[in-house]
Tab-separated table of C-alpha atoms and ligand atoms in Angstrom:
chain	number	residue	atom	x	y	z
A	2	MET	CA	76.742	45.135	87.677
A	3	ASP	CA	78.373	44.817	84.664
A	4	ILE	CA	79.522	48.244	83.106
A	5	SER	CA	78.115	46.822	79.620
A	6	TYR	CA	74.848	46.861	81.188
A	7	ILE	CA	75.234	49.707	83.330
A	8	ILE	CA	75.839	51.600	80.409
A	9	ASN	CA	73.353	50.132	77.562
A	10	GLU	CA	70.407	48.955	79.166
A	11	LEU	CA	70.285	50.330	83.078
A	12	ALA	CA	67.198	52.540	83.618
A	13	GLU	CA	66.363	52.279	80.042
A	14	ASP	CA	62.227	51.191	79.771
A	15	ARG	CA	61.840	51.231	76.312
A	16	GLU	CA	58.812	50.093	76.091
A	17	ASN	CA	57.390	52.765	77.852
A	18	TYR	CA	58.415	54.740	74.435
A	19	PHE	CA	57.683	53.034	71.129
A	20	ASN	CA	60.832	50.542	71.803
A	21	ALA	CA	63.290	53.411	71.401
A	22	ILE	CA	66.957	53.028	71.446
A	23	ALA	CA	67.659	56.329	72.407
A	24	PRO	CA	65.539	57.860	75.413
A	25	PRO	CA	63.269	60.340	75.175
A	26	ILE	CA	64.349	63.903	76.367
A	27	ILE	CA	61.163	64.818	79.024
A	28	GLN	CA	61.397	68.408	78.144
A	29	SER	CA	58.640	69.361	80.253
A	30	SER	CA	59.300	71.827	83.645
A	31	ASN	CA	56.295	70.547	85.316
A	32	PHE	CA	53.766	67.278	85.575
A	33	ALA	CA	50.726	66.707	86.306
A	34	PHE	CA	48.405	65.029	88.733
A	35	LYS	CA	45.457	63.526	89.025
A	36	THR	CA	43.778	63.802	92.281
A	37	VAL	CA	44.626	66.296	95.551
A	38	ASP	CA	45.517	63.027	97.366
A	39	GLU	CA	48.344	62.693	94.633
A	40	MET	CA	49.486	66.267	94.953
A	41	ARG	CA	49.814	66.063	98.478
A	42	HIS	CA	52.206	63.191	98.412
A	43	ALA	CA	54.401	64.701	95.751
A	44	PHE	CA	54.473	68.129	97.831
A	45	ALA	CA	55.511	66.190	101.144
A	46	ASP	CA	58.074	64.072	98.998
A	47	GLU	CA	60.197	65.687	96.258
A	48	TYR	CA	62.346	63.186	96.184
A	49	SER	CA	60.587	60.698	94.985
A	50	THR	CA	58.156	62.371	92.616
A	51	TYR	CA	57.694	63.697	89.580
A	52	LEU	CA	56.310	66.989	90.390
A	53	TYR	CA	58.955	70.286	88.979
A	54	SER	CA	62.003	69.762	86.956
A	55	ARG	CA	64.275	71.868	88.922
A	56	GLY	CA	63.615	68.920	91.386
A	57	LEU	CA	63.629	64.832	89.399
A	58	ASN	CA	62.717	64.632	85.852
A	59	PRO	CA	62.790	61.468	83.721
A	60	THR	CA	65.576	61.454	81.542
A	61	VAL	CA	68.452	63.211	84.286
A	62	ASP	CA	66.691	60.024	86.094
A	63	ILE	CA	68.034	57.531	83.766
A	64	LEU	CA	71.434	59.478	83.416
A	65	ARG	CA	71.298	59.131	87.379
A	66	LYS	CA	70.771	55.713	87.753
A	67	LYS	CA	73.833	54.671	85.138
A	68	LEU	CA	76.035	57.311	87.022
A	69	ALA	CA	75.251	55.997	90.572
A	70	ALA	CA	76.083	52.590	89.167
A	71	LEU	CA	79.483	53.616	87.775
A	72	ASP	CA	80.340	55.075	90.960
A	73	ASN	CA	78.861	51.936	93.522
A	74	ALA	CA	77.099	54.082	95.090
A	75	GLU	CA	73.343	53.861	96.138
A	76	ASP	CA	72.378	57.538	94.681
A	77	CYS	CA	73.713	60.654	92.622
A	78	LEU	CA	72.639	64.065	91.737
A	79	VAL	CA	73.772	65.592	88.208
A	80	PHE	CA	73.932	69.752	87.969
A	81	ASN	CA	74.609	71.856	85.646
A	82	SER	CA	78.614	72.133	86.029
A	83	GLY	CA	80.871	70.283	88.067
A	84	ALA	CA	81.966	73.600	90.185
A	85	ALA	CA	78.134	74.079	91.544
A	86	ALA	CA	78.350	70.056	92.304
A	87	ILE	CA	81.333	71.087	94.532
A	88	PHE	CA	79.111	74.057	96.058
A	89	ALA	CA	76.548	71.914	97.080
A	90	ALA	CA	78.574	68.623	98.220
A	91	VAL	CA	80.695	71.415	101.066
A	92	LEU	CA	77.674	73.752	101.690
A	93	ALA	CA	75.541	70.606	102.446
A	94	ASN	CA	78.179	69.527	105.125
A	95	VAL	CA	79.407	72.591	106.620
A	96	LYS	CA	77.880	75.219	109.118
A	97	SER	CA	79.043	78.868	110.868
A	98	GLY	CA	82.100	77.815	113.316
A	99	ASP	CA	82.970	75.132	111.191
A	100	HIS	CA	86.225	73.958	109.666
A	101	ILE	CA	87.328	72.159	106.596
A	102	VAL	CA	90.745	70.600	105.821
A	103	SER	CA	91.396	70.598	101.680
A	104	VAL	CA	94.993	69.190	99.877
A	105	LYS	CA	96.313	72.138	98.469
A	106	LYS	CA	95.707	73.671	95.209
A	107	PRO	CA	92.377	71.662	94.315
A	108	TYR	CA	90.334	72.994	91.370
A	109	THR	CA	90.159	77.069	91.301
A	110	TRP	CA	86.576	76.979	91.974
A	111	ALA	CA	86.911	74.899	94.685
A	112	GLN	CA	89.871	77.535	96.533
A	113	LYS	CA	87.637	80.264	95.735
A	114	MET	CA	84.379	78.709	97.190
A	115	PHE	CA	86.911	77.838	100.662
A	116	ASN	CA	88.901	81.502	100.512
A	117	ASP	CA	86.420	83.979	99.296
A	118	ILE	CA	82.423	82.808	99.886
A	119	LEU	CA	82.835	80.502	103.376
A	120	PRO	CA	84.578	82.698	105.278
A	121	ARG	CA	81.884	85.261	104.906
A	122	PHE	CA	79.654	82.328	107.093
A	123	GLY	CA	82.471	81.828	109.577
A	124	VAL	CA	83.669	78.340	107.502
A	125	THR	CA	87.755	78.491	107.663
A	126	THR	CA	89.589	75.959	105.288
A	127	SER	CA	93.781	74.977	106.066
A	128	TYR	CA	95.372	73.156	103.114
A	129	ILE	CA	97.361	70.782	103.515
A	130	ASP	CA	100.610	68.628	101.407
A	131	GLY	CA	98.032	65.321	100.729
A	132	ARG	CA	100.554	63.180	99.672
A	133	ASP	CA	101.313	62.336	103.694
A	134	ILE	CA	98.430	61.129	105.948
A	135	GLU	CA	100.341	62.905	108.771
A	136	ASN	CA	99.343	66.020	107.520
A	137	PHE	CA	95.548	65.361	107.904
A	138	GLU	CA	96.117	64.056	111.515
A	139	ARG	CA	97.958	67.280	111.562
A	140	ALA	CA	95.396	69.897	110.439
A	141	ILE	CA	92.104	67.944	111.742
A	142	LEU	CA	90.745	70.468	114.284
A	143	PRO	CA	87.462	69.577	116.752
A	144	ASN	CA	85.546	71.678	114.511
A	145	THR	CA	86.446	69.875	111.102
A	146	THR	CA	83.404	68.719	109.022
A	147	VAL	CA	84.697	68.305	106.058
A	148	ILE	CA	88.051	66.793	104.247
A	149	TYR	CA	88.199	67.867	100.540
A	150	LEU	CA	90.222	65.756	98.139
A	151	GLU	CA	91.508	65.774	94.524
A	152	SER	CA	93.307	62.939	93.463
A	153	PRO	CA	95.093	63.125	91.146
A	154	ASN	CA	95.294	66.364	91.298
A	155	SER	CA	94.198	67.983	87.561
A	156	TRP	CA	97.934	69.535	87.216
A	157	ASP	CA	100.780	67.875	89.152
A	158	TYR	CA	98.343	64.814	89.771
A	159	ALA	CA	98.936	64.868	93.325
A	160	ILE	CA	97.765	61.556	94.569
A	161	GLN	CA	96.577	60.958	98.112
A	162	ASP	CA	95.872	57.417	100.129
A	163	LEU	CA	92.143	57.210	99.939
A	164	LYS	CA	92.008	54.594	102.233
A	165	ALA	CA	94.070	55.898	104.546
A	166	VAL	CA	91.995	59.265	104.639
A	167	ALA	CA	89.133	57.706	104.784
A	168	GLU	CA	89.893	55.515	107.924
A	169	LEU	CA	90.980	58.577	109.651
A	170	ALA	CA	87.532	60.903	108.465
A	171	LYS	CA	85.283	57.987	110.066
A	172	ALA	CA	86.807	58.357	112.968
A	173	GLU	CA	86.756	61.365	113.733
A	174	ASN	CA	83.330	61.821	112.159
A	175	ILE	CA	84.238	64.168	109.525
A	176	VAL	CA	82.632	63.597	106.010
A	177	THR	CA	85.025	63.177	102.913
A	178	ILE	CA	84.272	64.710	99.649
A	179	ILE	CA	86.645	63.921	96.724
A	180	ASP	CA	87.046	65.722	93.098
A	181	ASN	CA	87.323	62.440	90.694
A	182	SER	CA	87.448	64.137	87.715
A	183	TYR	CA	90.725	62.968	86.465
A	184	CYS	CA	89.654	59.482	86.883
A	185	THR	CA	85.952	58.749	86.386
A	186	PRO	CA	84.412	56.409	87.694
A	187	ILE	CA	86.021	53.880	85.201
A	188	TYR	CA	89.352	54.248	86.313
A	189	GLN	CA	88.643	55.042	90.246
A	190	LYS	CA	85.956	54.532	93.029
A	191	PRO	CA	86.626	56.227	95.866
A	192	ILE	CA	83.158	54.931	97.312
A	193	ASN	CA	85.401	51.585	97.362
A	194	PHE	CA	87.761	53.305	99.919
A	195	GLY	CA	85.156	54.548	102.152
A	196	ILE	CA	85.108	58.072	101.232
A	197	ASP	CA	81.531	59.534	101.144
A	198	ILE	CA	80.917	61.808	98.690
A	199	THR	CA	82.572	61.319	95.201
A	200	LEU	CA	82.481	63.994	92.708
A	201	GLN	CA	83.319	64.692	88.814
A	202	SER	CA	82.998	67.661	86.473
A	203	ALA	CA	80.999	65.577	83.457
A	204	THR	CA	82.020	68.457	81.171
A	205	LYS	CA	85.365	66.522	81.267
A	206	TYR	CA	84.864	62.320	80.065
A	207	ILE	CA	81.451	61.493	80.329
A	208	GLY	CA	80.175	64.189	77.896
A	209	GLY	CA	83.119	63.773	76.210
A	210	HIS	CA	82.599	66.286	72.996
A	211	SER	CA	83.542	69.684	74.903
A	212	ASP	CA	79.715	70.449	74.264
A	213	THR	CA	78.178	70.117	77.601
A	214	VAL	CA	78.814	71.621	81.373
A	215	ALA	CA	77.909	69.234	83.920
A	216	GLY	CA	79.076	67.959	87.238
A	217	VAL	CA	78.097	64.815	89.134
A	218	LEU	CA	77.783	64.307	93.338
A	219	SER	CA	77.691	60.417	93.917
A	220	GLY	CA	76.847	59.095	97.829
A	221	SER	CA	74.519	57.257	100.417
A	222	ALA	CA	70.886	57.398	99.274
A	223	LYS	CA	70.532	59.478	102.522
A	224	MET	CA	73.287	61.846	101.529
A	225	MET	CA	71.991	62.419	98.732
A	226	GLU	CA	68.043	63.037	99.349
A	227	ARG	CA	70.017	65.525	102.319
A	228	ILE	CA	71.750	67.591	99.184
A	229	PHE	CA	68.701	67.240	96.917
A	230	ASN	CA	66.268	68.720	99.655
A	231	SER	CA	67.880	72.164	100.561
A	232	GLU	CA	71.380	72.975	97.883
A	233	TYR	CA	70.501	70.984	94.685
A	234	MET	CA	66.652	72.291	94.838
A	235	ASN	CA	67.783	75.727	96.049
A	236	ILE	CA	70.380	76.687	94.263
A	237	GLY	CA	68.505	75.504	91.014
A	238	SER	CA	71.238	74.361	89.296
A	239	GLY	CA	69.865	71.128	88.652
A	240	ILE	CA	70.786	69.477	84.534
A	241	SER	CA	68.379	70.389	81.737
A	242	PRO	CA	66.446	67.758	80.076
A	243	PHE	CA	68.503	68.102	76.890
A	244	ASN	CA	72.133	67.770	78.195
A	245	ALA	CA	71.207	64.938	80.752
A	246	TRP	CA	70.450	63.627	77.590
A	247	LEU	CA	73.772	64.259	75.988
A	248	LEU	CA	75.497	62.667	78.792
A	249	ILE	CA	73.780	59.563	78.439
A	250	ARG	CA	74.941	59.390	74.700
A	251	GLY	CA	78.503	60.145	75.707
A	252	LEU	CA	78.303	57.730	78.447
A	253	ARG	CA	77.795	54.483	75.530
A	254	THR	CA	81.252	55.138	74.588
A	255	LEU	CA	83.156	56.189	77.410
A	256	PRO	CA	84.777	53.177	78.087
A	257	VAL	CA	86.486	53.051	74.349
A	258	ARG	CA	87.137	56.493	74.008
A	259	LEU	CA	89.342	56.312	77.491
A	260	GLU	CA	91.243	53.215	76.501
A	261	ARG	CA	91.992	54.786	72.956
A	262	ILE	CA	93.188	57.883	74.766
A	263	SER	CA	95.344	56.196	77.329
A	264	GLN	CA	96.978	54.467	74.392
A	265	THR	CA	97.588	57.047	72.630
A	266	THR	CA	99.043	59.255	76.008
A	267	LYS	CA	101.098	55.950	76.358
A	268	GLN	CA	102.911	56.641	73.193
A	269	LEU	CA	103.057	60.730	73.852
A	270	ILE	CA	105.047	60.023	76.881
A	271	HIS	CA	107.412	58.238	75.179
A	272	PHE	CA	107.751	60.159	72.815
A	273	LEU	CA	107.870	63.403	74.712
A	274	GLN	CA	110.451	61.701	77.271
A	275	GLN	CA	112.778	60.779	74.202
A	276	HIS	CA	112.515	64.486	73.452
A	277	GLU	CA	115.581	67.218	73.801
A	278	LYS	CA	112.923	70.086	74.208
A	279	VAL	CA	111.420	68.373	77.223
A	280	GLU	CA	113.047	68.018	81.063
A	281	THR	CA	110.437	66.023	82.373
A	282	VAL	CA	106.934	64.529	82.087
A	283	LEU	CA	104.836	64.408	84.932
A	284	PHE	CA	101.957	61.455	84.258
A	285	PRO	CA	100.487	59.215	87.540
A	286	LEU	CA	100.711	55.963	85.875
A	287	ASP	CA	104.574	56.805	84.653
A	288	GLU	CA	106.697	54.409	86.562
A	289	ASN	CA	109.150	57.829	87.163
A	290	PHE	CA	106.237	59.496	88.992
A	291	PRO	CA	107.125	59.915	92.475
A	292	GLN	CA	103.698	58.314	93.575
A	293	TYR	CA	103.448	55.499	91.130
A	294	GLN	CA	103.056	52.864	93.514
A	295	LEU	CA	99.981	54.441	95.120
A	296	ALA	CA	98.598	54.995	91.847
A	297	LYS	CA	98.588	52.101	90.818
A	298	GLN	CA	97.197	50.664	93.681
A	299	GLN	CA	94.070	52.906	93.776
A	300	MET	CA	93.341	53.579	89.822
A	301	GLN	CA	92.873	50.936	87.831
A	302	GLY	CA	93.823	53.422	84.369
A	303	ALA	CA	94.619	57.473	84.041
A	304	CYS	CA	93.545	59.728	81.308
A	305	GLY	CA	95.064	61.771	78.477
A	306	LEU	CA	96.008	64.693	80.905
A	307	LEU	CA	99.390	65.142	81.287
A	308	THR	CA	102.336	67.507	82.090
A	309	PHE	CA	105.684	68.348	80.691
A	310	VAL	CA	107.988	71.208	81.755
A	311	ILE	CA	109.765	72.282	78.171
A	312	LYS	CA	113.332	73.884	78.611
A	313	ALA	CA	112.909	77.492	77.833
A	314	ASP	CA	115.228	80.464	78.455
A	315	ALA	CA	112.146	82.762	77.770
A	316	VAL	CA	108.670	82.942	77.912
A	317	GLU	CA	108.875	83.868	74.092
A	318	GLN	CA	110.062	80.231	73.259
A	319	ILE	CA	107.520	78.668	74.721
A	320	GLU	CA	104.969	81.451	73.385
A	321	LYS	CA	106.290	80.316	70.096
A	322	PHE	CA	105.740	76.572	70.631
A	323	CYS	CA	102.134	77.095	71.351
A	324	ASN	CA	101.540	79.707	68.850
A	325	SER	CA	103.121	77.369	65.926
A	326	LEU	CA	100.664	73.949	67.114
A	327	GLN	CA	98.735	73.728	63.739
A	328	HIS	CA	95.967	70.815	65.550
A	329	ILE	CA	96.333	70.817	68.969
A	330	LEU	CA	94.223	74.081	70.000
A	331	MET	CA	95.209	76.107	72.958
A	332	ALA	CA	92.139	76.078	75.082
A	333	VAL	CA	90.459	74.841	79.163
A	334	SER	CA	88.860	72.220	79.751
A	335	TRP	CA	89.867	68.277	78.835
A	336	GLY	CA	88.138	65.376	77.498
A	337	GLY	CA	86.519	65.917	74.300
A	338	HIS	CA	87.568	64.823	71.318
A	339	GLU	CA	90.211	67.449	70.754
A	340	SER	CA	93.744	67.771	71.947
A	341	LEU	CA	94.241	70.435	73.960
A	342	ILE	CA	97.531	72.738	75.684
A	343	ILE	CA	97.676	75.218	78.252
A	344	PRO	CA	101.039	76.712	79.243
A	345	LYS	CA	101.158	77.468	82.383
A	346	CYS	CA	103.095	80.878	81.608
A	347	ALA	CA	99.476	81.939	80.148
A	348	GLY	CA	98.571	82.568	84.176
A	349	LEU	CA	101.124	85.081	84.733
A	350	PRO	CA	102.204	88.507	83.118
A	351	ALA	CA	104.847	87.718	80.593
A	352	ALA	CA	107.251	90.323	82.479
A	353	GLN	CA	107.093	88.023	85.441
A	354	PHE	CA	108.294	84.403	84.086
A	355	ASN	CA	111.252	82.824	85.539
A	356	ALA	CA	112.775	80.226	84.056
A	357	MET	CA	114.585	79.246	86.638
A	358	GLN	CA	110.466	78.163	87.984
A	359	LYS	CA	109.943	75.026	86.798
A	360	GLU	CA	106.109	75.926	87.125
A	361	HIS	CA	106.783	78.338	84.664
A	362	ARG	CA	107.701	76.232	82.385
A	363	MET	CA	105.199	73.648	82.766
A	364	LEU	CA	102.075	72.807	79.649
A	365	ARG	CA	99.427	70.779	80.164
A	366	LEU	CA	98.752	68.133	77.427
A	367	TYR	CA	95.253	66.582	76.852
A	368	VAL	CA	95.559	63.884	74.314
A	369	GLY	CA	92.200	63.671	72.089
A	370	LEU	CA	91.158	60.926	69.661
A	371	GLU	CA	93.051	61.735	66.610
A	372	GLU	CA	95.928	59.457	65.190
A	373	THR	CA	98.838	59.307	67.566
A	374	ASP	CA	101.564	60.370	64.570
A	375	TYR	CA	99.064	63.501	63.909
A	376	ILE	CA	99.758	65.378	67.164
A	377	ILE	CA	103.752	63.441	67.397
A	378	GLU	CA	104.336	65.456	64.149
A	379	ASP	CA	102.177	68.514	65.754
A	380	LEU	CA	104.369	69.234	68.657
A	381	ASN	CA	107.495	67.849	66.562
A	382	GLN	CA	107.027	70.829	64.284
A	383	ALA	CA	106.230	73.603	66.882
A	384	PHE	CA	108.834	71.875	68.922
A	385	ALA	CA	111.357	72.870	65.676
A	386	MET	CA	109.999	76.623	65.582
A	387	MET	CA	111.442	77.429	69.558
B	403	PLP	C1	86.625	71.377	85.012
B	403	PLP	C2	87.060	71.274	86.041
B	403	PLP	C3	86.000	71.032	87.413
B	403	PLP	C4	84.774	72.029	87.117
B	403	PLP	O1	83.498	71.645	86.425
B	403	PLP	P1	82.637	72.425	85.689
B	403	PLP	O2	81.894	71.720	84.775
B	403	PLP	O3	84.363	73.300	84.794
B	403	PLP	O4	82.190	73.261	86.483
B	403	PLP	C5	86.395	70.692	88.717
B	403	PLP	N1	87.451	69.787	89.105
B	403	PLP	C6	88.258	69.563	87.964
B	403	PLP	C7	89.410	68.720	88.201
B	403	PLP	C8	88.329	70.010	86.564
B	403	PLP	O5	89.020	69.654	85.894
């Protein structure tokens, strides 16, 4: 399916709503039936009937069809956050006594689920370095039911060989789940490599304007129906019609935003690599990146998220750099129109800072839609203030 068709036409039945270009927001909690028999059918199969908006909603359905097509998946579910999508996907595939193999340092709230919540129900998790397929082979136990991936990781960009992991998991009857937030389905389609469930935080690139929190799960119709009838309906964290509408609007410009951001990011990497205050730059599609070859094989592009290690002897220097930025905002998240920065040292007490540890000197920069020179000048003046 053409990407332009998916974004502009798929699932949009304009004749049904006055030929309006933008789809309607069906802001209704419930839907009426003409006969008892119709209602009976809806009760029996809520996955294919409009009954109540905690389940299906027509505005959300337009979005679902587009997102599933972008992922090359049979179906998808959209949640009120990426964290809810992660939780539903994992919960649907474990029971008491099961074991999960996860890449180390997945998204924070995935870690909290693995470490704090699932053990209460007898589900354990082993973390591995996912860069080597042998680590997966070694970690799999007879009771392993889920392999959890995040490729690339959103801080150090560690990558897993998706095809190899999918093959291994299939042979062992294990469900594979990947957090694909970094690439979006525009730059990586994990389903094409044999991964069972792909998810993303739509808060980031799909929304694209830092105004909506949402998450997406894509996979087989069978898997999505199962998750819909249990976790999706029971947790009740499906996306609202208005937020779904905002995501449809975000999708209209997704490819062009990614293209622009990719170009600016390339220039910024060049700038940072030349700068005397910068030790290294981490970015999966940079030739110096240790897993560059694998990244090139699996990913059609990379986004505007990069990490650089700054040269500093004291935490005050990094703080001075960040506090001096005039345009780049210090904030979590990414994928919006605005450039953002997070220094790793904000996550630890200042007294614990150790300049010998590279990780303490890491800064994650998200490149937004501003002019390249505008961002470079801001970085330059902040470096000068150090
Ligand atoms: C933001 C993020 C999430 C969580 O998504 P929310 O929409 O914030 O709940 C999951 N994974 C990654 C890699 C993220 O960056």
